[in-house]
Tab-separated table of C-alpha atoms in Angstrom:
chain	number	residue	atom	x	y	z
A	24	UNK	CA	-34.574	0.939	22.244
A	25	UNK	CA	-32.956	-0.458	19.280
A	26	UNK	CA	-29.403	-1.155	19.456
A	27	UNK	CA	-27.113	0.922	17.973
A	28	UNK	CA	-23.670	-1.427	18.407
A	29	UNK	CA	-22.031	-1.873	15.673
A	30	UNK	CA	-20.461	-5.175	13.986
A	31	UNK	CA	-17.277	-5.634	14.182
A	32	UNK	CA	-15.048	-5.468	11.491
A	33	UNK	CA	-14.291	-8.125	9.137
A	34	UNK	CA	-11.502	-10.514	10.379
A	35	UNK	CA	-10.274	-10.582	6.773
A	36	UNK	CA	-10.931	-7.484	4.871
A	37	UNK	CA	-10.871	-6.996	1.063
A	38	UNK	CA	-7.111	-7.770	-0.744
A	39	UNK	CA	-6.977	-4.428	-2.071
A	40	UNK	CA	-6.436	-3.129	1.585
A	41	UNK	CA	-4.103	-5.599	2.597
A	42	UNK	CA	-2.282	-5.530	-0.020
A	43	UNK	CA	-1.251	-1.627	1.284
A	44	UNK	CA	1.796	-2.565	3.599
A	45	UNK	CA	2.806	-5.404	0.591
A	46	UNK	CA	3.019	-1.883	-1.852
A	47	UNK	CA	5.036	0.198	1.117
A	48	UNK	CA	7.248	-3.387	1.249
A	49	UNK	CA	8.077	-3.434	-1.978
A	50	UNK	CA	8.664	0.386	-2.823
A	51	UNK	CA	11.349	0.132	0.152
A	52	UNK	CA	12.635	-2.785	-1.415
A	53	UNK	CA	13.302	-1.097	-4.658
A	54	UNK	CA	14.571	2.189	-3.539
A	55	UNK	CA	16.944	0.678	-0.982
A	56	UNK	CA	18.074	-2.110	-3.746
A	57	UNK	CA	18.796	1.265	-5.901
A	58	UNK	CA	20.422	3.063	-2.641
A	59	UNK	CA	22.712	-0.062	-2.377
A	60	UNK	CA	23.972	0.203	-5.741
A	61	UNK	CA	24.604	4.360	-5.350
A	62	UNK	CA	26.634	2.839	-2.230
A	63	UNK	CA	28.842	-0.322	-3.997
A	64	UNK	CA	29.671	1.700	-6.850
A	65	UNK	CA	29.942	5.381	-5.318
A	66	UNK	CA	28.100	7.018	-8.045
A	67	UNK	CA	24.488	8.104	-8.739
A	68	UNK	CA	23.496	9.552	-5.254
A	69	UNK	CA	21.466	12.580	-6.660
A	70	UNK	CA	20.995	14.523	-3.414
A	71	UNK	CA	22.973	16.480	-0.939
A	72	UNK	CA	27.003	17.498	-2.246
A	73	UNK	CA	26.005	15.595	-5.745
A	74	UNK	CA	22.820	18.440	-5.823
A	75	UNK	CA	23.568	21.225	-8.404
A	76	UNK	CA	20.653	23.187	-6.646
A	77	UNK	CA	20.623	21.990	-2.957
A	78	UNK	CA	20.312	24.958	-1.413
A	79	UNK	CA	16.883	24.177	-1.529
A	80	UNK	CA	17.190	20.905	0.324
A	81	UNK	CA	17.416	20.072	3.450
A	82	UNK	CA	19.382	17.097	2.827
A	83	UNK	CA	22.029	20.106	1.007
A	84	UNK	CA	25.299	18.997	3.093
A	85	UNK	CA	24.983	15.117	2.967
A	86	UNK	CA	27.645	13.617	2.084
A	87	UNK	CA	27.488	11.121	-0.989
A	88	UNK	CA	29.916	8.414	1.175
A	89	UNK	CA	27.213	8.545	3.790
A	90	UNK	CA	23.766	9.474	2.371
A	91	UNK	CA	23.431	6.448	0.004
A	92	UNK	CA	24.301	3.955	2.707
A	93	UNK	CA	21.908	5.953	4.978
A	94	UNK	CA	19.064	5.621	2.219
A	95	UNK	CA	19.763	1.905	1.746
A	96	UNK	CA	19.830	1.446	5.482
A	97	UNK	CA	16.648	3.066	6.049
A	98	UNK	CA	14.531	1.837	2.906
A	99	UNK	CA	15.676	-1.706	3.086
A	100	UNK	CA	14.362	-1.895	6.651
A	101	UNK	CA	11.950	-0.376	5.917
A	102	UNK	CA	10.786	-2.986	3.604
A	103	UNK	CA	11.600	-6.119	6.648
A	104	UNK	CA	9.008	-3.554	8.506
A	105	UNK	CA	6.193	-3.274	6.284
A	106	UNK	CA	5.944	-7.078	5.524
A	107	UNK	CA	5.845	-7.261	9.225
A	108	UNK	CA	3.142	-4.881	9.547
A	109	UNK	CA	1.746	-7.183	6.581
A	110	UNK	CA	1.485	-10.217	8.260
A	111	UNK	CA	0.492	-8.947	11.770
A	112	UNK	CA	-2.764	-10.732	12.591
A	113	UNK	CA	-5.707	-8.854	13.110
A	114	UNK	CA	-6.959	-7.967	16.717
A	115	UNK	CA	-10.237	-9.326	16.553
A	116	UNK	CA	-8.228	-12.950	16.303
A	117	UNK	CA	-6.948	-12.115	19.897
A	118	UNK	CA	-10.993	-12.287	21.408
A	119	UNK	CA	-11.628	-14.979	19.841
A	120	UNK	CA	-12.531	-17.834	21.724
A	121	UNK	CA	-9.643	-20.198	22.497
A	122	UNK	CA	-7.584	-17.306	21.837
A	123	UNK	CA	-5.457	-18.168	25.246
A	124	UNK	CA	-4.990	-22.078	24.209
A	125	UNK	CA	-5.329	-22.671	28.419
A	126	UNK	CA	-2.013	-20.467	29.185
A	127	UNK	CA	-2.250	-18.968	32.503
A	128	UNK	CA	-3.932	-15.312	32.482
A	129	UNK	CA	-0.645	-13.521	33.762
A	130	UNK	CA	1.482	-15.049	30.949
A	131	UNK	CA	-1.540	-14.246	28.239
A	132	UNK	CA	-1.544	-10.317	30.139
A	133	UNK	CA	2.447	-10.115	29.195
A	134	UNK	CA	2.149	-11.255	25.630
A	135	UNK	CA	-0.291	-9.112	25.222
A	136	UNK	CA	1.219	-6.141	26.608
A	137	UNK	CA	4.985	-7.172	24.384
A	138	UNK	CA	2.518	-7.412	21.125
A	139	UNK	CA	1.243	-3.420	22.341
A	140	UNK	CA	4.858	-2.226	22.962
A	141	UNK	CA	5.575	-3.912	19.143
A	142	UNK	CA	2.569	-2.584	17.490
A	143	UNK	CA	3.232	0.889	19.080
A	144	UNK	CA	6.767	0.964	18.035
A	145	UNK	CA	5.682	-0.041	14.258
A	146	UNK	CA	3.177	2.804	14.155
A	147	UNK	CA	5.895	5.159	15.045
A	148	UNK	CA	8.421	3.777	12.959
A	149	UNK	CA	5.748	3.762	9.494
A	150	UNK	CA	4.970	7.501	10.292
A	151	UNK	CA	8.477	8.539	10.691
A	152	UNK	CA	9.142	6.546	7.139
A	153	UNK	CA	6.155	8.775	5.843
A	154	UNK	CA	7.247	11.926	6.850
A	155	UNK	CA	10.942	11.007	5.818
A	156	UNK	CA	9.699	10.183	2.407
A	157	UNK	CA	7.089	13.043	1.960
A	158	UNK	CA	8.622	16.186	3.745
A	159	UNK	CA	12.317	16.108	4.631
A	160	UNK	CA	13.711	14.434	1.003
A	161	UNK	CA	11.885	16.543	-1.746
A	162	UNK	CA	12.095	20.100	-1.415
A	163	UNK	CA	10.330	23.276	-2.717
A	164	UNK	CA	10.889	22.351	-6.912
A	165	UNK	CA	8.567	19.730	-7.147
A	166	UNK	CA	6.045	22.063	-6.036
A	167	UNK	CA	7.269	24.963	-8.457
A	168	UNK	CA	7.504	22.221	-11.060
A	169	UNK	CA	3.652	21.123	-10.590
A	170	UNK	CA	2.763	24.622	-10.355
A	171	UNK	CA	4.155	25.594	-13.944
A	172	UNK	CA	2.599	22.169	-15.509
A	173	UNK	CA	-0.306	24.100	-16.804
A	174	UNK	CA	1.659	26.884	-18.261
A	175	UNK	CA	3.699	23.995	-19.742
A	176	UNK	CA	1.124	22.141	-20.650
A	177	UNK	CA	-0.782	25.335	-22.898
A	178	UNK	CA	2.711	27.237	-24.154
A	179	UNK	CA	4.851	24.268	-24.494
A	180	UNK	CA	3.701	22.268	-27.652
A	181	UNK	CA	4.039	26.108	-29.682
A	182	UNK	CA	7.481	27.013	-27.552
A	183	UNK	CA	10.315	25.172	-28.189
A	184	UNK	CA	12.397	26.809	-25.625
A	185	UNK	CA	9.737	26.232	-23.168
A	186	UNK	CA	10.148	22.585	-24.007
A	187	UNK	CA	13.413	22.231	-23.975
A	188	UNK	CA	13.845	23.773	-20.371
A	189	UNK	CA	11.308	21.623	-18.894
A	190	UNK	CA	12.874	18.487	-20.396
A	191	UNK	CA	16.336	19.796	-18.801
A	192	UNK	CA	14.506	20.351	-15.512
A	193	UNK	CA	13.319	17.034	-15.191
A	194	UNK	CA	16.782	15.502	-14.197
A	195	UNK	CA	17.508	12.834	-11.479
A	196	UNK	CA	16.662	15.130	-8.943
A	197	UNK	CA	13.277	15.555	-9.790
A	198	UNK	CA	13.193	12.337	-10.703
A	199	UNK	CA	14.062	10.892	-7.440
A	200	UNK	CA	11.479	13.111	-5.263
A	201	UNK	CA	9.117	11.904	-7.540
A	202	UNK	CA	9.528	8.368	-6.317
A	203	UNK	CA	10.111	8.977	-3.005
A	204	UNK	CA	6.694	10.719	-3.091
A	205	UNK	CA	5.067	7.831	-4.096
A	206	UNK	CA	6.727	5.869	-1.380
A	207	UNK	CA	5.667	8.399	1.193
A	208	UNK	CA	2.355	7.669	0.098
A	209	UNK	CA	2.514	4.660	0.329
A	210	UNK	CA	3.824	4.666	4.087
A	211	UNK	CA	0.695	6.865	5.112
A	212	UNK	CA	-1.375	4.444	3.630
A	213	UNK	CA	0.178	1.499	5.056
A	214	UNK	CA	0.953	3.181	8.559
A	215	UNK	CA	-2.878	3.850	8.789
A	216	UNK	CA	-3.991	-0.141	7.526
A	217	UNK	CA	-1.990	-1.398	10.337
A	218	UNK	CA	-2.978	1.198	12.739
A	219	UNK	CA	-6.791	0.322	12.251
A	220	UNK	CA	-6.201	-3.774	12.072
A	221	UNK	CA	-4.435	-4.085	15.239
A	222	UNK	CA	-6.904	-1.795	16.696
A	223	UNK	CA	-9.806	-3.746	15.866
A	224	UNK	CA	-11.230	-0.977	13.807
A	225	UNK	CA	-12.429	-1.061	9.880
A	226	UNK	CA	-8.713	-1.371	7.787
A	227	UNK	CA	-10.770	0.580	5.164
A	228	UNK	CA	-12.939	3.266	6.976
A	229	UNK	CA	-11.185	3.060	10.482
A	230	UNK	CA	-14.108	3.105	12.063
A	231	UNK	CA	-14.660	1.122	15.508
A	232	UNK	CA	-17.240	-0.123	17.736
A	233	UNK	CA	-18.294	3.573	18.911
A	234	UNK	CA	-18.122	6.741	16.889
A	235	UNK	CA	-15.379	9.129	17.836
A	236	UNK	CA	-16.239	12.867	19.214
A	237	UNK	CA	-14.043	13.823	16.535
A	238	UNK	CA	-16.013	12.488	14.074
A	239	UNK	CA	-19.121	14.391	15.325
A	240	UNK	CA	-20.209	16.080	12.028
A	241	UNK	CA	-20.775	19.296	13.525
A	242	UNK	CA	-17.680	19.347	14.777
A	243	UNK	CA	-16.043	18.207	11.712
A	244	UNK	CA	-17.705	20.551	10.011
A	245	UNK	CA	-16.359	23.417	12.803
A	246	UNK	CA	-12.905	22.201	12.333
A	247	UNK	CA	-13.082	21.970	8.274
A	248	UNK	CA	-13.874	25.851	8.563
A	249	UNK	CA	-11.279	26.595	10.381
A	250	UNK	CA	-8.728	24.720	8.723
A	251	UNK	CA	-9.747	25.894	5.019
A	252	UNK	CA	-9.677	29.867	6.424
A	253	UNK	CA	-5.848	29.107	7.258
A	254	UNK	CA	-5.242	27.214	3.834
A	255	UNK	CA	-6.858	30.180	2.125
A	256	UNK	CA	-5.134	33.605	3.984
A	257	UNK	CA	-1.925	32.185	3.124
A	258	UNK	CA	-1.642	31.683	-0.278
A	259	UNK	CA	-4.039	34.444	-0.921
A	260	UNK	CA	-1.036	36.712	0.569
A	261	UNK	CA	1.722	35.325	-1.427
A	262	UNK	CA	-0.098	35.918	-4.382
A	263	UNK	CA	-1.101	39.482	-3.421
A	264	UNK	CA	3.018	40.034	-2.747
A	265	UNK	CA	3.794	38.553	-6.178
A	266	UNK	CA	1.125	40.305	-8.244
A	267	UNK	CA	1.975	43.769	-6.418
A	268	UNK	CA	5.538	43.639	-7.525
A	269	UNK	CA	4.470	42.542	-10.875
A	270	UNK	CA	2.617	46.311	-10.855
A	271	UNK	CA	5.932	47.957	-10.184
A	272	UNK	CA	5.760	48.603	-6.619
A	273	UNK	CA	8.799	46.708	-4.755
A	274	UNK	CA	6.666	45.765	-1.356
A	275	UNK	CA	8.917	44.112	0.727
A	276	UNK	CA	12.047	43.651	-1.562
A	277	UNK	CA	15.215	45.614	-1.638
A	278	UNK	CA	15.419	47.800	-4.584
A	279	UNK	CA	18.864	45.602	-6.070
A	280	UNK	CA	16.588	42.183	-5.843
A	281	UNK	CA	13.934	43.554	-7.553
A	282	UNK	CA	15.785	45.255	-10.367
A	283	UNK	CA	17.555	42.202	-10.734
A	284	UNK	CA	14.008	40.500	-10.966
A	285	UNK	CA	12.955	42.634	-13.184
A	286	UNK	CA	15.618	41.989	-15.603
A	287	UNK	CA	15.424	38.333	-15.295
A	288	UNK	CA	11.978	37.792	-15.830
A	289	UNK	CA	11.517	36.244	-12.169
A	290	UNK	CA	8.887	38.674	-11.226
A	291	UNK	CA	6.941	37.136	-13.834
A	292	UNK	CA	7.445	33.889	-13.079
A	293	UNK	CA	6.502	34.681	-9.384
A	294	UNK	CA	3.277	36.074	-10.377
A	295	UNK	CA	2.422	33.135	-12.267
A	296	UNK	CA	2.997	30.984	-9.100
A	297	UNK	CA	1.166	33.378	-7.064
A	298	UNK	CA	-1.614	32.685	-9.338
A	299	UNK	CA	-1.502	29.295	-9.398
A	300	UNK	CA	-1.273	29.584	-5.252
A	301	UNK	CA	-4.793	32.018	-6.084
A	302	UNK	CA	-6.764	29.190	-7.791
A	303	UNK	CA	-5.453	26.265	-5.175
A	304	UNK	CA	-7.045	28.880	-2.210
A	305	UNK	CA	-10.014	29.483	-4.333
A	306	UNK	CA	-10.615	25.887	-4.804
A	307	UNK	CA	-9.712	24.990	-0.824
A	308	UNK	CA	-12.985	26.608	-0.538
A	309	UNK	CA	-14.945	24.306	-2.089
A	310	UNK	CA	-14.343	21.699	0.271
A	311	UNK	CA	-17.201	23.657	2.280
A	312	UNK	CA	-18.833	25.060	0.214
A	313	UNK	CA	-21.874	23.122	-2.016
A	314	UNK	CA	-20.151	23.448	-5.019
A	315	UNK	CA	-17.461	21.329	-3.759
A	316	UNK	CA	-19.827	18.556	-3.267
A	317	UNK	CA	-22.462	19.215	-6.724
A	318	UNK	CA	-20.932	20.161	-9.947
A	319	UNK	CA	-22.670	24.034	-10.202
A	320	UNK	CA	-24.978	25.035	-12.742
A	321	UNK	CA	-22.830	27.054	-14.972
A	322	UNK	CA	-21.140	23.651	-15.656
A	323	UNK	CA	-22.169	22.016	-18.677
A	324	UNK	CA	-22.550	18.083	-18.418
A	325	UNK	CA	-21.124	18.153	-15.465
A	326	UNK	CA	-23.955	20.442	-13.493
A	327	UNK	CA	-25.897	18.820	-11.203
A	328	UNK	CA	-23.625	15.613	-10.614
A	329	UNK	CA	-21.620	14.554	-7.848
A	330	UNK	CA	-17.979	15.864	-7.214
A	331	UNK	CA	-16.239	12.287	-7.166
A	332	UNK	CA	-15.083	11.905	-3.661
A	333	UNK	CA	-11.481	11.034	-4.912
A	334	UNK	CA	-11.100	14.137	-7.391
A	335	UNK	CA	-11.096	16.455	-4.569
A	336	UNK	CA	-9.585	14.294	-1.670
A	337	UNK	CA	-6.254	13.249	-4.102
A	338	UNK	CA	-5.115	16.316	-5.628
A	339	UNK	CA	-5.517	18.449	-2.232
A	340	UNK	CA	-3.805	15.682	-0.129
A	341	UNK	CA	-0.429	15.697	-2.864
A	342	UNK	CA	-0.771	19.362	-2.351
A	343	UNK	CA	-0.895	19.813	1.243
A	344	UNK	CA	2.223	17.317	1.387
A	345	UNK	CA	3.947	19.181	-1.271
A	346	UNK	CA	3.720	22.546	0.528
A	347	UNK	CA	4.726	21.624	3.760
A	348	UNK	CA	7.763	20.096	2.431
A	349	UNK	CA	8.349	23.185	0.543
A	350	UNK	CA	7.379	25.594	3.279
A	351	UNK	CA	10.721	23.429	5.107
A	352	UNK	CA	13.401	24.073	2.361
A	353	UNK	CA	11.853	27.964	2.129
A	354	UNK	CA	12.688	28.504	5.922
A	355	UNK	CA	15.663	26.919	5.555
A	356	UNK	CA	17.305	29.244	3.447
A	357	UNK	CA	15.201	32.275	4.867
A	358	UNK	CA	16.669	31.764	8.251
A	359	UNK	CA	19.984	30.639	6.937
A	360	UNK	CA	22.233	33.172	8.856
A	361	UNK	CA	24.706	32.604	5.942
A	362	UNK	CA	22.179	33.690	3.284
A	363	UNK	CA	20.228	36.186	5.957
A	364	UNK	CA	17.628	35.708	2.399
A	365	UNK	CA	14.862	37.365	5.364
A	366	UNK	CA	15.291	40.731	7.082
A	367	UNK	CA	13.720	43.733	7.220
A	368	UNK	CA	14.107	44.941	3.973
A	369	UNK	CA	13.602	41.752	2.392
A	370	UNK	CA	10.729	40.233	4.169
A	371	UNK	CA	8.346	39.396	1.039
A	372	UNK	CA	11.050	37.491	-0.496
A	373	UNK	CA	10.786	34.611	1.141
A	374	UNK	CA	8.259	35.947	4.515
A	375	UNK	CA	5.248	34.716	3.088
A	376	UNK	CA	6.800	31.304	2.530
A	377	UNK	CA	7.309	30.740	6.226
A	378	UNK	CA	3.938	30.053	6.362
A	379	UNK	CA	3.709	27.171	3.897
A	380	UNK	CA	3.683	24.250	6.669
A	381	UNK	CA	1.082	25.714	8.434
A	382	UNK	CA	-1.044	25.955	5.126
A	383	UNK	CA	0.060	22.254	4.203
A	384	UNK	CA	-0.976	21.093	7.066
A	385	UNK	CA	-4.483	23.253	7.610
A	386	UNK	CA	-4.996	22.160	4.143
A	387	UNK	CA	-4.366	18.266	4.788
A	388	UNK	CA	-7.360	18.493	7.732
A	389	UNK	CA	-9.557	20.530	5.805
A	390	UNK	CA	-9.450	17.702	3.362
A	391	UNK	CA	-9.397	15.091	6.061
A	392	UNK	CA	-12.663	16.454	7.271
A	393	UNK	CA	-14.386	17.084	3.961
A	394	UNK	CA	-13.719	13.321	3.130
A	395	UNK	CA	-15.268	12.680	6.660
A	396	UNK	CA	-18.506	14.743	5.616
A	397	UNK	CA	-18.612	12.965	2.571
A	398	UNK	CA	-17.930	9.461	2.916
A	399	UNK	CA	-20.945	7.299	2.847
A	400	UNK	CA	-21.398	3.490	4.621
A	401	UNK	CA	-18.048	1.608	4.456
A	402	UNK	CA	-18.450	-1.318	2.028
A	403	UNK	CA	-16.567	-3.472	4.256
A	404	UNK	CA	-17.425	-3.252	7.341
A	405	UNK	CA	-20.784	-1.457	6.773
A	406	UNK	CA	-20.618	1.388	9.309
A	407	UNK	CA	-21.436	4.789	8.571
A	408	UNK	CA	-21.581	8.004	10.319
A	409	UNK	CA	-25.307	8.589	9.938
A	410	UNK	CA	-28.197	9.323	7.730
A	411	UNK	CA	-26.103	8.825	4.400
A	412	UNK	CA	-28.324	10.834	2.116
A	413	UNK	CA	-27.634	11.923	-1.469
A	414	UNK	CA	-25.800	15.281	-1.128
A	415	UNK	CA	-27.520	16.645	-3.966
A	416	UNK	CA	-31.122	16.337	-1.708
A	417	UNK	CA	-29.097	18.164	0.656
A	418	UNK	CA	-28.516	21.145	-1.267
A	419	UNK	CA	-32.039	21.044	-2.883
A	420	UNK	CA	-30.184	19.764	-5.876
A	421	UNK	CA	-31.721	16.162	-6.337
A	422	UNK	CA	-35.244	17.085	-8.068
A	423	UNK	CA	-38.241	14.077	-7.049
A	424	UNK	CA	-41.433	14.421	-9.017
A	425	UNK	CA	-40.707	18.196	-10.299
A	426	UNK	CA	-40.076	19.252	-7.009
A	427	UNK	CA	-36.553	20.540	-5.327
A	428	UNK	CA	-35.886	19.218	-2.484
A	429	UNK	CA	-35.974	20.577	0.808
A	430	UNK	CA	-33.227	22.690	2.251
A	431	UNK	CA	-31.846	21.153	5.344
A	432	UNK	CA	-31.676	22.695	8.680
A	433	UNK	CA	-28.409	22.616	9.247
A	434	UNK	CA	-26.271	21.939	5.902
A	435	UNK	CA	-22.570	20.726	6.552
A	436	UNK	CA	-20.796	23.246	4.191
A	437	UNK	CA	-22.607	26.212	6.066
């Protein structure tokens, strides 16, 4: 019986994945040299009291005097921690041999389990960094911002209104979550390097020396069902909420806050959200569905190709993060006592919105396992999942010598 063990990982992987906690280092180390300054000269903080609009945010009561110390604080160590987690060794150094240099076993058995208690505590500390970074500092306007772009993007060059109110909305505020996006990014992706080195698993792939029950594909694919029906029924019902008021019928709204509305123009603006919300649950499906995978026919050029991995795996990822953080500021002021923005009479308002982290997050492991589906032998470390055939000969796609392909028994989108 052949054996199916796999190598072990390379003891120095490619540069471009090491160089993942040296990006997380130095985005800390430029935010929290920026926080310091909002902190020695008392001005420029652009969150909390110094928020025009931070009823949205959850950071809306921070004081100036003691977020911008807090932000320095917490990105400046943050940067000491992920040039730490940069120059951890890898595991695999550990069992090599001479590894103990003739110490006694007991005192090899402690330093070991002190280097477990560090590693665990720098794994917590880089996801609490990430989720600081990605879903408790920006709030639900940089997802109403991206989901106007491509109404901005089509009226704005013939509106000049249009282009002057977008240039106004991009202030410091935005400005800021912007970059603290990136750094929360860049957290995730460090977090998860250093996770995988010091576990003696790929730093690229993450795979290890036996493949995970998780990682089963038919239970993948179970799991990406499930996960993409959740990311779907949600936005599909904010957009039916939106689009029904739009028709003049005032589900779920008091009749003073949809007059008012009305009058504004915010109904319309809500249905063009709800649409956008529409076309992201329309296109959640593709990630099991074969058209998600191979460009369809009706697509010209395109039809028949490969969906690069990365054009569906990016986008949905900033997404999912995006909504959960938004879902956050959206409860916050829907269960704000003060506000009382959801009751009875008022439940569409801001109801559907409730919802949001749960559809962040089912969206985040639909993606998760539609990358696993898709992701072929790891060029580093050379593992793969299994048979990695061409997607398109699973579909019947991929035409050899005139003939389609044959259907497989059990395709992974099904």
């Amino acid at each position: 019986m052949a054996d199916t063990t796999a190598a072990p990982p390379p003891v120095r992987p490619s540069g471009r994945i090491r160089w993942a906690m040296y990006a997380a280092a130095g985005w800390s180390l430029a935010y929290g040299l920026l926080a310091l300054g909002w902190t020695v000269t008392g001005r420029g903080f652009p969150l909390g009291e110094n928020d025009p609009e931070g009823a949205l945010s959850l950071l809306e009561n921070l004081p100036a005097n003691v977020g911008a110390p807090l932000f320095a604080a917490a990105a400046l160590a943050g940067a000491g921690i992920a040039f730490l987690m940069a120059r951890w060794p890898h595991s695999v150094q550990e069992r090599l041999p001479g590894g103990s240099h003739g110490r006694p076993e007991h005192v090899v058995q402690a330093n070991r389990q002190l280097r477990s208690w560090w590693r665990a505590t720098l794994i917590v500390v880089g996801s609490l960094m990430a989720l600081g970074w990605l879903l408790v500092v920006p709030d639900a306007r940089v997802l109403a911002i991206v989901g106007y772009l491509p109404l901005v993007i089509v009226v704005a060059p013939f509106d000049a209104e249009m282009r002057a109110d977008f240039i106004d909305a991009m202030d410091w505020v935005y400005l800021n979550h912007l970059a603290v996006l990136v750094g929360g990014f860049a957290w995730v992706l460090a977090t998860a390097v250093f996770a995988r080195r010091t576990a003696g698993r790929c730093e690229k792939c993450g795979r290890g020396g036996r493949l995970s029950s998780w990682m089963d594909p038919s239970v993948v694919a179970r799991r990406g069902r499930i996960a993409v029906a959740i990311a779907m029924v949600i936005p599909a019902f904010y957009a039916l909420t939106r689009w029904v008021w739009v028709a003049g019928v005032p589900l779920g709204i008091d009749s003073e806050h949809f007059d008012e509305a009305t009058a504004t123009g915010d109904l319309t603006s809500g249905a063009w959200l709800g649409s956008f919300a529409l076309v992201g649950s329309l296109l959640t499906l593709g990630l099991v569905q074969k058209w998600g995978e191979i460009f369809p026919r009706w697509m010209p050029v395109l039809r028949g190709r490969r969906v690069p991995l990365k054009l569906a795996v990016i986008p949905a990822s900033g997404v999912s993060a995006l909504t959960v953080s938004a879902g956050l500021s959206l409860a916050k002021i829907g269960l704000d006592a003060d506000r009382a923005a959801l009751s009875l009479d008022n439940w569409a308002a801001v109801g559907p919105a409730l919802f949001w982290p749960l559809w962040g997050v089912a969206l985040a492991v639909a993606t998760y396992c539609y990358y696993i589906r898709r992701r072929g032998a790891c060029t580093e470390c050379g593992r793969s999942d299994g048979p990695g055939a061409d997607p398109r000969a699973e579909h019947g796609v991929l035409k050899t010598g005139g003939r389609r392909a044959p259907e497989p028994a059990e395709p992974g989108w099904r």
